[in-house]
XYZ file of C-alpha atoms in Angstrom:
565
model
C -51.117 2.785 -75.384
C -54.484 2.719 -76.741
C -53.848 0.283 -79.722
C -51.856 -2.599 -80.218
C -49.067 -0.759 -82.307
C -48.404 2.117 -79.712
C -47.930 -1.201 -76.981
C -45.714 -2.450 -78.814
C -43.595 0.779 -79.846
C -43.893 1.838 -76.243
C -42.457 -2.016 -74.906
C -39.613 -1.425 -78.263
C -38.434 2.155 -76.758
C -37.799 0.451 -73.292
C -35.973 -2.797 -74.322
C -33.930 -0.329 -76.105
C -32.992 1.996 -73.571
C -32.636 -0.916 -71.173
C -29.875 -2.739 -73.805
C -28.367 1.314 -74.299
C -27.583 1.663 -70.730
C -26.882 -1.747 -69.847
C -28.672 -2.164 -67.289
C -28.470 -5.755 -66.519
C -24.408 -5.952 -66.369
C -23.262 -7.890 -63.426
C -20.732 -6.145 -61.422
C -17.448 -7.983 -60.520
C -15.811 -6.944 -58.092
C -18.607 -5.737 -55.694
C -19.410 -4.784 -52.391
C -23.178 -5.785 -52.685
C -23.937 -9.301 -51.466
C -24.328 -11.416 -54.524
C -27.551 -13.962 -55.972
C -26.584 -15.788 -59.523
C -29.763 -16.900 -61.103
C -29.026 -19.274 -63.308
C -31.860 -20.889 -66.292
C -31.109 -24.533 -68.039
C -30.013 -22.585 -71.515
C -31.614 -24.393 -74.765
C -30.653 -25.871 -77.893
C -31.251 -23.053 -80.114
C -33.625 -24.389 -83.341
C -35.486 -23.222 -86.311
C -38.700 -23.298 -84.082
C -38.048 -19.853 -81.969
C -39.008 -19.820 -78.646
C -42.317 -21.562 -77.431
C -44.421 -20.468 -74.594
C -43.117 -23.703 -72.649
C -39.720 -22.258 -72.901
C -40.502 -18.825 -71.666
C -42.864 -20.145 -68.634
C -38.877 -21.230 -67.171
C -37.743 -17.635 -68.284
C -40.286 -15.217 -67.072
C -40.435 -16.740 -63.646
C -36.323 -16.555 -63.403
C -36.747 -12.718 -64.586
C -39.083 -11.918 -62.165
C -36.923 -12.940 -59.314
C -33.624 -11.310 -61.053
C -35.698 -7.779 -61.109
C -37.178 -8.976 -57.286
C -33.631 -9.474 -56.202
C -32.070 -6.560 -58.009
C -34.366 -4.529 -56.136
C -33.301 -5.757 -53.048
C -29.951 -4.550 -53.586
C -28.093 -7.143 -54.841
C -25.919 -7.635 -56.927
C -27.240 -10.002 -59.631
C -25.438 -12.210 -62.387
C -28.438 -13.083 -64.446
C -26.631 -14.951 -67.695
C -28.004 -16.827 -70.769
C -25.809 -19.053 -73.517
C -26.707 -21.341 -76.119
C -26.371 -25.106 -75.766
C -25.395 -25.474 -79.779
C -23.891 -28.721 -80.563
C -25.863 -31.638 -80.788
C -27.295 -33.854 -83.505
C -30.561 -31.165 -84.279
C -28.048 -28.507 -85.412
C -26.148 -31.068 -87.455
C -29.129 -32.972 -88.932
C -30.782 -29.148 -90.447
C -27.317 -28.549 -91.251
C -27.535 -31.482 -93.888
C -30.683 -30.755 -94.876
C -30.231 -27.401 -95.985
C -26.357 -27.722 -97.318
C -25.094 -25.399 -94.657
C -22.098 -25.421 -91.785
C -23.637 -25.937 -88.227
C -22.107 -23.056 -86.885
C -24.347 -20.841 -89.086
C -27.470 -22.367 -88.163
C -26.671 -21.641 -84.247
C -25.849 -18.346 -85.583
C -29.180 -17.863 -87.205
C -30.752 -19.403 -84.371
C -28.999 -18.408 -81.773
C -29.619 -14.811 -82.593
C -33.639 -15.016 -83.102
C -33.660 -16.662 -79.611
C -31.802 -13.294 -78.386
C -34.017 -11.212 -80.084
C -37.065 -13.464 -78.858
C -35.809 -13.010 -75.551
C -35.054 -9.679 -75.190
C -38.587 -8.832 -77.124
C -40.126 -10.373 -74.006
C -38.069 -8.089 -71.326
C -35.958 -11.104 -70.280
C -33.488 -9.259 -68.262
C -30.488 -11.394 -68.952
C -26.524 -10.145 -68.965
C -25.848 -10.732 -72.744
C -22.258 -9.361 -72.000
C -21.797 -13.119 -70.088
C -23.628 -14.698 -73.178
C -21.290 -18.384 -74.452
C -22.152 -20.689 -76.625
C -20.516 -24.179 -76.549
C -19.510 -24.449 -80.226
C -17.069 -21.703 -79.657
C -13.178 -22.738 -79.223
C -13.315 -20.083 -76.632
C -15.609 -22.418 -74.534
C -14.667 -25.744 -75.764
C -11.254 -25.745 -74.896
C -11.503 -25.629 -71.171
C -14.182 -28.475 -71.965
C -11.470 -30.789 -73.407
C -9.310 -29.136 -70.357
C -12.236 -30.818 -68.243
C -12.160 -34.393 -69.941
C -8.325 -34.091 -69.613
C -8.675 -33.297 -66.064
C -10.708 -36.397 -65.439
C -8.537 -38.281 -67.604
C -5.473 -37.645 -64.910
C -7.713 -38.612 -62.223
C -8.473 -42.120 -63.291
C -12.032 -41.409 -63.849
C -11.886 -41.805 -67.911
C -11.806 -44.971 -69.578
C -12.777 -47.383 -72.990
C -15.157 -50.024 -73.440
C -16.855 -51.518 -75.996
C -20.849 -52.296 -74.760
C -23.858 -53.471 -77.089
C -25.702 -50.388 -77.856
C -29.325 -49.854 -78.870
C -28.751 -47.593 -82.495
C -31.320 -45.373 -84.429
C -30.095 -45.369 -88.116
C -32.804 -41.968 -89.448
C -30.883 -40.085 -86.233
C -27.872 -41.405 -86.906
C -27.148 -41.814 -83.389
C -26.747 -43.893 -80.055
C -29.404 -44.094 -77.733
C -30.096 -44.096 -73.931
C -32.732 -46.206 -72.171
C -34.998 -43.568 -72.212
C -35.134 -42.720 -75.524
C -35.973 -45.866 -76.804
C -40.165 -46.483 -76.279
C -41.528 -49.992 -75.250
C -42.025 -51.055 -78.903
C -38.089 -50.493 -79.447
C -38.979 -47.271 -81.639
C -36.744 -44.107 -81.165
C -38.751 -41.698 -79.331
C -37.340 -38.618 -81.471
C -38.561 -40.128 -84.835
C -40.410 -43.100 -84.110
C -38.505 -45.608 -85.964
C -37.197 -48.760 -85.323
C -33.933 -49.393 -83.899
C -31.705 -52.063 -83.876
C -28.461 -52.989 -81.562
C -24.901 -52.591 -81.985
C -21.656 -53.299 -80.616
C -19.611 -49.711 -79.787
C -16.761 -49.009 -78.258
C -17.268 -45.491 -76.670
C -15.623 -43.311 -73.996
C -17.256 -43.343 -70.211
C -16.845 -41.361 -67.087
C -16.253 -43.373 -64.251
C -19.336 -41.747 -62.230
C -20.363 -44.596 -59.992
C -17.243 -43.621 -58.279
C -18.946 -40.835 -56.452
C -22.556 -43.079 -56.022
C -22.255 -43.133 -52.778
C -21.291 -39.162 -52.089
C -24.216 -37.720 -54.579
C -26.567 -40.159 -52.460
C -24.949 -38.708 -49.168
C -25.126 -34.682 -49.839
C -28.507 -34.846 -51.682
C -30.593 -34.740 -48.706
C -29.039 -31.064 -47.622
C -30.279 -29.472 -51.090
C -33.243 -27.487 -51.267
C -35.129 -29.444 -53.875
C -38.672 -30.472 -54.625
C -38.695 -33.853 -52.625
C -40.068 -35.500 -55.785
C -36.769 -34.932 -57.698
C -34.742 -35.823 -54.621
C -36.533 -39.167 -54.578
C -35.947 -39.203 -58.392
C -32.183 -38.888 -58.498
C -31.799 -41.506 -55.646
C -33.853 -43.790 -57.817
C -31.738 -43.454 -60.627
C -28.479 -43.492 -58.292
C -29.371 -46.666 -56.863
C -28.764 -48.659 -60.628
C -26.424 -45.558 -61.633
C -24.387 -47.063 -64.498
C -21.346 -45.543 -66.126
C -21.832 -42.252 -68.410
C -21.185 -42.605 -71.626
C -19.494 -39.410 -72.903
C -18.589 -40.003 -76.694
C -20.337 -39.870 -79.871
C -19.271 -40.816 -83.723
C -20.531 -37.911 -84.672
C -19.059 -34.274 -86.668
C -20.657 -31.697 -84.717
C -19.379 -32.005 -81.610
C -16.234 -30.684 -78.796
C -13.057 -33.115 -80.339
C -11.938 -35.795 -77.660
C -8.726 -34.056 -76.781
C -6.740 -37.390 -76.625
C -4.094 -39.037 -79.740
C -3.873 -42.867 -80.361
C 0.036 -43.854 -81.231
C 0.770 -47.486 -81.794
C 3.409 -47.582 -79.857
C 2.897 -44.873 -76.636
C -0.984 -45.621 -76.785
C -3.258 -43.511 -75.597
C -1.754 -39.740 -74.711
C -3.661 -36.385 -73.830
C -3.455 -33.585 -76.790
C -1.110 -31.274 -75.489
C -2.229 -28.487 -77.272
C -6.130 -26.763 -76.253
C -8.330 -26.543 -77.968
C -8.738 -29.497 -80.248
C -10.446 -27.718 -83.116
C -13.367 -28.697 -85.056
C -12.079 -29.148 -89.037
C -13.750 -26.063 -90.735
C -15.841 -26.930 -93.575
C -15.089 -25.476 -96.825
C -18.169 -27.091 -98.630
C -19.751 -30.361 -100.094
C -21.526 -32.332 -97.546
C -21.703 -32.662 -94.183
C -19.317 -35.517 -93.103
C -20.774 -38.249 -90.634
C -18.227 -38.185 -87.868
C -14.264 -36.714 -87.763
C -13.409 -39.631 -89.472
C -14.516 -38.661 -92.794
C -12.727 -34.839 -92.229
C -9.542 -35.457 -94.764
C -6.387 -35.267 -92.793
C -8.000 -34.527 -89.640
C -7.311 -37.169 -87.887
C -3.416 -37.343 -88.546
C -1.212 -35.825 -86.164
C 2.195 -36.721 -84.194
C 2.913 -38.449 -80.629
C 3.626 -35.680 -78.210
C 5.228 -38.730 -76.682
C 7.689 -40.315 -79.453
C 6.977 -37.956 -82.558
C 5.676 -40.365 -84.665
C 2.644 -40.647 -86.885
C -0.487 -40.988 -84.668
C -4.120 -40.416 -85.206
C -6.497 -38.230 -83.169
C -8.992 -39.703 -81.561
C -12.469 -39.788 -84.227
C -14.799 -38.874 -81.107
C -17.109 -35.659 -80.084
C -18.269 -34.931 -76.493
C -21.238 -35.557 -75.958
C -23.778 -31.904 -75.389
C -24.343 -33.659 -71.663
C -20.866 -33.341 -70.779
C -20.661 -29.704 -72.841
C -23.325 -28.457 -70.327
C -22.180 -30.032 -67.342
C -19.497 -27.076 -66.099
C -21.288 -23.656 -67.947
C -22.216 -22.298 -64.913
C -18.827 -21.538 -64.139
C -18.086 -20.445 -67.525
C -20.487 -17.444 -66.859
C -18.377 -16.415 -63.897
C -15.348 -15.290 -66.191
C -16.590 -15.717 -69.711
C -13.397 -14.492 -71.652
C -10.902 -15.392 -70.026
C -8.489 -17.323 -71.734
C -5.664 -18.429 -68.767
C -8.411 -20.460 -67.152
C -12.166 -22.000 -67.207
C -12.983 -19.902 -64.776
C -11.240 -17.246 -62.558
C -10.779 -18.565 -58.752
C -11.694 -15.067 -57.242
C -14.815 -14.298 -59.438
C -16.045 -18.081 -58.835
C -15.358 -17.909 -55.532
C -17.679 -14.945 -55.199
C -20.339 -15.916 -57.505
C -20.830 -19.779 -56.792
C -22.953 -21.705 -56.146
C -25.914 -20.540 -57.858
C -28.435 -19.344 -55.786
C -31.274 -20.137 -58.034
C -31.241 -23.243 -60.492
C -34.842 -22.905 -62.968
C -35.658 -25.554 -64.712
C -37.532 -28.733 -65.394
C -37.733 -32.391 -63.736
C -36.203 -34.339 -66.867
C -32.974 -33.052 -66.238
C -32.601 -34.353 -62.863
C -30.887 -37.464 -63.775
C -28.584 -36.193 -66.428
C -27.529 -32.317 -66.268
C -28.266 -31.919 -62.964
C -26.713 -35.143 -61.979
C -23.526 -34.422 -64.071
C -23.082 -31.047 -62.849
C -23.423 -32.144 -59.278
C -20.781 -34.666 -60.293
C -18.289 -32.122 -62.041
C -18.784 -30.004 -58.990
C -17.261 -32.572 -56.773
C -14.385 -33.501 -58.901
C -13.285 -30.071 -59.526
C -13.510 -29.414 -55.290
C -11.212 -32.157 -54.908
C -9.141 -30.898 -57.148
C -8.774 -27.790 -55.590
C -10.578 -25.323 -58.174
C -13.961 -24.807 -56.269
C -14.487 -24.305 -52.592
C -17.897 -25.995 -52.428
C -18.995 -29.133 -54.299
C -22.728 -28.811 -54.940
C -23.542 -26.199 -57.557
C -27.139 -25.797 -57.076
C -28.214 -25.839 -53.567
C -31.977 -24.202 -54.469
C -33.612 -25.709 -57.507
C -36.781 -24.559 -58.445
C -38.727 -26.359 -60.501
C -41.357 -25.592 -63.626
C -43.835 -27.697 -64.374
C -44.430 -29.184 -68.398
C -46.292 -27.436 -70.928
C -48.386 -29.820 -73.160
C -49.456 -29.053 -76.787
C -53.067 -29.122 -78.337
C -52.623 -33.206 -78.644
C -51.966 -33.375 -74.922
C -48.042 -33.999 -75.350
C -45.640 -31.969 -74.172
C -44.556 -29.021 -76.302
C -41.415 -29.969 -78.304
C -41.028 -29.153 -82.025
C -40.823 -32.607 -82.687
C -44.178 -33.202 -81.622
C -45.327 -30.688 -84.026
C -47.354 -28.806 -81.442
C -45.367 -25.653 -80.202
C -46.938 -22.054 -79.909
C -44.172 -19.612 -80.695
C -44.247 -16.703 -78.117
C -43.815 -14.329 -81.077
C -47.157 -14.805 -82.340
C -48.154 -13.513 -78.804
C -45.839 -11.149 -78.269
C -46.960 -9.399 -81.497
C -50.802 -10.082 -80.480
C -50.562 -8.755 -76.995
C -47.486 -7.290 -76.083
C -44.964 -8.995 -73.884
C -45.700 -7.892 -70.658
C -49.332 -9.442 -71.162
C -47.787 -12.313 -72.158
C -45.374 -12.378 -69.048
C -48.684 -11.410 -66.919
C -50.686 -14.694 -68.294
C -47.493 -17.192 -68.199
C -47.037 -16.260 -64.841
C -50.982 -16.632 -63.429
C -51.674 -19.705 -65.284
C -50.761 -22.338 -62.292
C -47.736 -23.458 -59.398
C -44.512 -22.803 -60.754
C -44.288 -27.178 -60.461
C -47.865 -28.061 -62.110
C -48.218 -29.022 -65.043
C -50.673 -27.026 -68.080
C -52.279 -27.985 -71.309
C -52.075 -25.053 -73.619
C -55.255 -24.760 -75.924
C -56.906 -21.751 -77.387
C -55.878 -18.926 -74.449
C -56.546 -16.115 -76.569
C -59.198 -15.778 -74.232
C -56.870 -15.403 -70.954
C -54.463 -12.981 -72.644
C -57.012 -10.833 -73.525
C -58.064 -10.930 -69.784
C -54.124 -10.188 -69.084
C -54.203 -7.375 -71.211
C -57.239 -6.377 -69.186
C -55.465 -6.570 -65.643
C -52.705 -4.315 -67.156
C -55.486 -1.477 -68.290
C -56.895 -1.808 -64.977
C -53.169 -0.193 -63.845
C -52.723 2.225 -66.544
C -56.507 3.351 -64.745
C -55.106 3.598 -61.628
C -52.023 5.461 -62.178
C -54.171 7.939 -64.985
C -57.072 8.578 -62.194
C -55.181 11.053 -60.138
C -52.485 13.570 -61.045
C -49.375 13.451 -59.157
C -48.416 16.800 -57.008
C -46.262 19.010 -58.968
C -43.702 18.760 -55.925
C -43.870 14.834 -55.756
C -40.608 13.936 -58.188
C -40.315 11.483 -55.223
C -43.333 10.055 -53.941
C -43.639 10.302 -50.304
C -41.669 8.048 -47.984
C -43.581 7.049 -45.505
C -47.710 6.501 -45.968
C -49.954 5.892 -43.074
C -50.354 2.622 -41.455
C -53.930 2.181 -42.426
C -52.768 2.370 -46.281
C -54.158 -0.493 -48.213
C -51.209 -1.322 -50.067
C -49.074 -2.261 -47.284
C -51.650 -4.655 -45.598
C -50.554 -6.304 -48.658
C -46.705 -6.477 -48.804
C -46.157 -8.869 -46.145
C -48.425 -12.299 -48.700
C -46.398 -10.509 -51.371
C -43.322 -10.269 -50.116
C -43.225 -13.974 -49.199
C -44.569 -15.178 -52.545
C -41.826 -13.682 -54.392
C -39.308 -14.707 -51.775
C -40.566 -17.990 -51.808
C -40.569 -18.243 -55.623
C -44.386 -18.913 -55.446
C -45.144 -16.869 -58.329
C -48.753 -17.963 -59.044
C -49.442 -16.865 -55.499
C -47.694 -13.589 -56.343
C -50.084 -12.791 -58.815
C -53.512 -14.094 -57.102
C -52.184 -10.905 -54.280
C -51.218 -8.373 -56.748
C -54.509 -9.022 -58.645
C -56.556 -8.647 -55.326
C -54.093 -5.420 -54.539
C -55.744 -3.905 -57.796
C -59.165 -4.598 -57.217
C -58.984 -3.618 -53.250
C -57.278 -0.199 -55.025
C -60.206 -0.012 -57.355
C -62.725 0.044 -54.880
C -60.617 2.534 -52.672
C -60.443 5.135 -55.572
C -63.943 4.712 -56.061
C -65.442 4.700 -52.251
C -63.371 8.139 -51.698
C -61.044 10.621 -53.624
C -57.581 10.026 -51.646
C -54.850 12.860 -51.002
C -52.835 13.669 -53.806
C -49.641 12.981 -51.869
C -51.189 9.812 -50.422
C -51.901 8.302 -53.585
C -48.204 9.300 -55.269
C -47.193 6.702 -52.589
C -49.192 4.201 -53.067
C -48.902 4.102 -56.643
C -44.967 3.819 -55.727
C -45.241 0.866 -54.164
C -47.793 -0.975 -56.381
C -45.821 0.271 -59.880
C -42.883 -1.215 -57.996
C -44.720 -4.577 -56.942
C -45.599 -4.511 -60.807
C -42.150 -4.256 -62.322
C -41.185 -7.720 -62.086
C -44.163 -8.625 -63.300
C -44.656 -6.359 -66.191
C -41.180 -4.005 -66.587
C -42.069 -2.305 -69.897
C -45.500 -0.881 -68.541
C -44.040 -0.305 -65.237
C -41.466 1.664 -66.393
C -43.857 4.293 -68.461
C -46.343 4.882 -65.556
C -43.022 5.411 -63.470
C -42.165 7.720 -66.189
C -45.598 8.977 -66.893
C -46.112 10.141 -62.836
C -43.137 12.176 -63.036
C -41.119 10.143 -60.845
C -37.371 10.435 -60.839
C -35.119 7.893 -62.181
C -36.274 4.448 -63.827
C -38.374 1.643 -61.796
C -36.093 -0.939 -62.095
C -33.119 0.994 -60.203
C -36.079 1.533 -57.504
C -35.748 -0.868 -54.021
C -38.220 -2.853 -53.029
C -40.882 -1.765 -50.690
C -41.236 -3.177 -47.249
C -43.646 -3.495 -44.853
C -43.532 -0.148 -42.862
C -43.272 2.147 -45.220
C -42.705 3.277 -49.214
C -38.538 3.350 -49.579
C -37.433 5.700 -52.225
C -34.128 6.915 -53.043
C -31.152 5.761 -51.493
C -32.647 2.993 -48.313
C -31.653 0.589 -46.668
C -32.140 -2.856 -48.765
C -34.480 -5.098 -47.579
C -32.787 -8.599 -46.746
C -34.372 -11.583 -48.121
């Protein structure tokens, strides 16, 4: 690991062995207790990843590796939010289908992801475009349908003509530009599809105080409760989950009674507007009468894709039902929800919301979906705004990664502030040098004295006096906590106080095995890739990451045990 290259072969050979034996795989069914860790999955786009997206990630992948330690079992899932109007619009630029720029995308984010030692169960992995996932979507809609809680209207709607697209409130600036291009807009009358949602005002308002939030984004939702309107669900657009319902002139409106509702194929020439324009796609028969009808010329829109994944992940392939009542029962609710403020009024709201109606209807046995919710704070860009591509000011973690190795870039994302504050990104070449610096100063410690030839397990106990445990009671609760920046102000005083130790006097061979146990083992959330080679480097059996954590009293090894959270 003395150059760049043999970092980043040494990083490759892990990620590889990791994705060989699977090691992430969720177990179902299991004895262990459970903890489903859940991140707000992205649109995936031409851009890559950006550091702002992996600050969410790395902090969620520490606590999956903290709680897999622990002895859970962990479902630690990632999918790809993939219709939407970005896909659609690069779609038309470059002549393609949509579905093959998700694919293209979809499958740099993966590699992106893994490349970093995110720690995620790709055997879970969905991706809303599919017909897989979209069916029990429409299965949703129709479910809401029954229940009264679907209905028409035509409303005066503020348009953007270069986005081709409807807007909310909030994405319309003060000047009555579109804050995606910066345009003008104008106002139109559309009839559109809503969910009745101010049905429940009163019952989101009434559980939210019982959910361990931030109190800012409590007080935010209850804001936006208090002058909740309607949710507009439909879009005239192509790329998007078909409205699963078929006008007839004489039944009216009836509910497609075969799932899914698929998306016309494309065989070429370009990209139609909405379903409208897809020849012959929108004649069909009455399942009422059997007479000519037309489908419904409506897509979903990617709020109301997103707002029921999190079951998806439960039972991913099944194709009898959404999700399987014995695996959701044992995997909801997620235990930990990552993610950022601006969704707290519309995925976080709508999931809340899809929660409830599918507990009344007897499919979940709790309504709230997300009883922790941690939040991550925004990452701005060089011209002080946050970090979105079309701000033109991301930094793609693969310039990094191939700069400084992942786990320096993992080290740096974690210690730059609170998991909730805010950051401007500049020029940190700087700081990730100093990361890579902090992760020397380990490889030092581990190098500076050979293990015994007998210590294949390092010892289990150490001696109350031992430096490193004076520590694991701040660390343990900054990890449990999900104070992260706090985790790493600790672990960075652990090295130095370990420093000065090896310095001031030589330590027992056997004494030193153990307390490089415990501190490799603090480090493998942190930094798994470099964690796992000094594991391997020591001589110790077995990998790090199958390792439990290390409590208070004494250095566990083998088979202890588990510390409860």
């Amino acid at each position: 690991m003395d150059t760049l290259s043999n970092l980043l072969q040494m990083e490759e050979k892990w990620r590889n062995e990791w994705q060989e034996k699977r090691a992430y795989e969720a177990a179902f069914p299991d004895e262990r207790p459970k903890r489903y860790l859940l991140d707000m999955f992205p649109h995936p786009s031409a851009a890559g990843l950006s550091v702002a997206h992996c600050r969410n990630f790395v902090g969620t992948d520490v606590f999956a590796r903290f709680s897999r330690a622990q002895g859970y079992n962990v479902l630690y899932p990632m999918g790809w939010d993939a219709f939407g109007i970005t896909a659609e619009k690069e779609a038309r630029q470059r002549g393609i289908p949509p579905a093959e720029v998700i694919r293209e995308h979809a499958a740099k984010y993966q590699k992106q992801m893994q490349r970093l030692g995110l720690s995620y169960d790709w055997s879970r992995s969905l991706n809303t475009s599919d017909p897989g996932y979209y069916r029990w979507t429409q299965w949703f809609f129709q479910l809401l349908y029954r229940r009264g809680l679907i209905y028409a209207e035509s409303h005066v709607r503020t348009w953007c003509a270069h986005c081709a697209k409807v807007l909310r409130a909030v994405e319309v600036d003060e000047r009555e530009r579109c804050c995606r291009c910066g345009r003008s807009t104008s106002q139109i009358i559309s009839r559109e599809w809503f969910v009745r949602i101010t049905a429940y005002t009163a019952k989101l308002d009434r559980t939210l105080d019982a959910l361990d939030w931030p109190a800012a984004m409590k007080k935010m939702q209850r804001h936006w409760l208090s002058q909740l309107r309607d949710w507009s669900i439909s879009r005239r657009r192509y790329w998007g989950t078909p409205l699963p319902l078929i006008h007839c002139p004489t039944c009216g409106v009836q509910l497609a009674p075969e799932l899914p509702v698929r998306l016309p194929s494309l065989a070429g020439g370009p990209l139609p507007t909405d379903l409208a324009q897809v020849p012959g796609f929108c004649d069909t028969i009455c399942p009422q009468c059997g007479e000519p009808a037309r489908r419904d010329e409506h897509v979903l829109s990617v709020m109301f894709d997103s707002a029921w994944h999190f079951l998806r992940f439960a039972v991913p392939d099944s194709e009898q039902f959404p999700f399987a009542g014995e695996a959701a029962a044992y995997w909801m609710p997620v235990d930990l929800l990552v993610g950022g403020a601006e969704q707290t009024n519309f995925g976080l709201l709508y999931a809340r919301f899809a929660g409830m109606v599918l507990a009344e209807a007897g499919y979940l046995s709790q309504t709230e979906p997300f009883p922790r919710f941690a939040q991550q704070g925004v990452v701005h860009g060089h011209n002080h705004q946050r970090m979105t591509k079309s701000k033109n000011n991301v930094v793609k973690i693969k310039t990094l990664i191939d700069r400084y190795g992942a786990d320096a870039c993992r080290w740096y994302l974690l210690s730059l502030a609170d998991n909730g504050s805010s950051i401007d990104w500049k020029n940190h070449d700087p700081a990730l040098r100093g990361a890579h610096k902090w992760l020397r100063r380990v490889v030092y410690l581990s190098q500076l004295y050979p293990t015994p030839a007998d210590a294949v397990e390092p010892p289990l106990t150490l001696p109350p006096d031992d430096i490193t445990l004076q520590f694991l009671p701040l660390l343990h609760e900054a990890i449990t906590q999900f104070h992260l920046y706090h985790y790493m102000v600790e672990l960075m005083a652990l090295i130095k106080a370990l420093r000065r130790e090896a310095h001031a006097s030589r330590p027992e061979s056997w004494r030193w095995a153990g307390t490089l146990s415990i501190l490799l083992r603090l480090l493998a959330p942190v930094a798994p890739h470099l964690a796992e080679e000094l594991w391997q480097q020591r001589g110790f059996a077995g990998s790090i990451h199958q390792q439990p954590w290390p409590v208070q009293a004494h250095a566990i090894v083998g088979n202890p045990p588990h510390a409860g959270l």
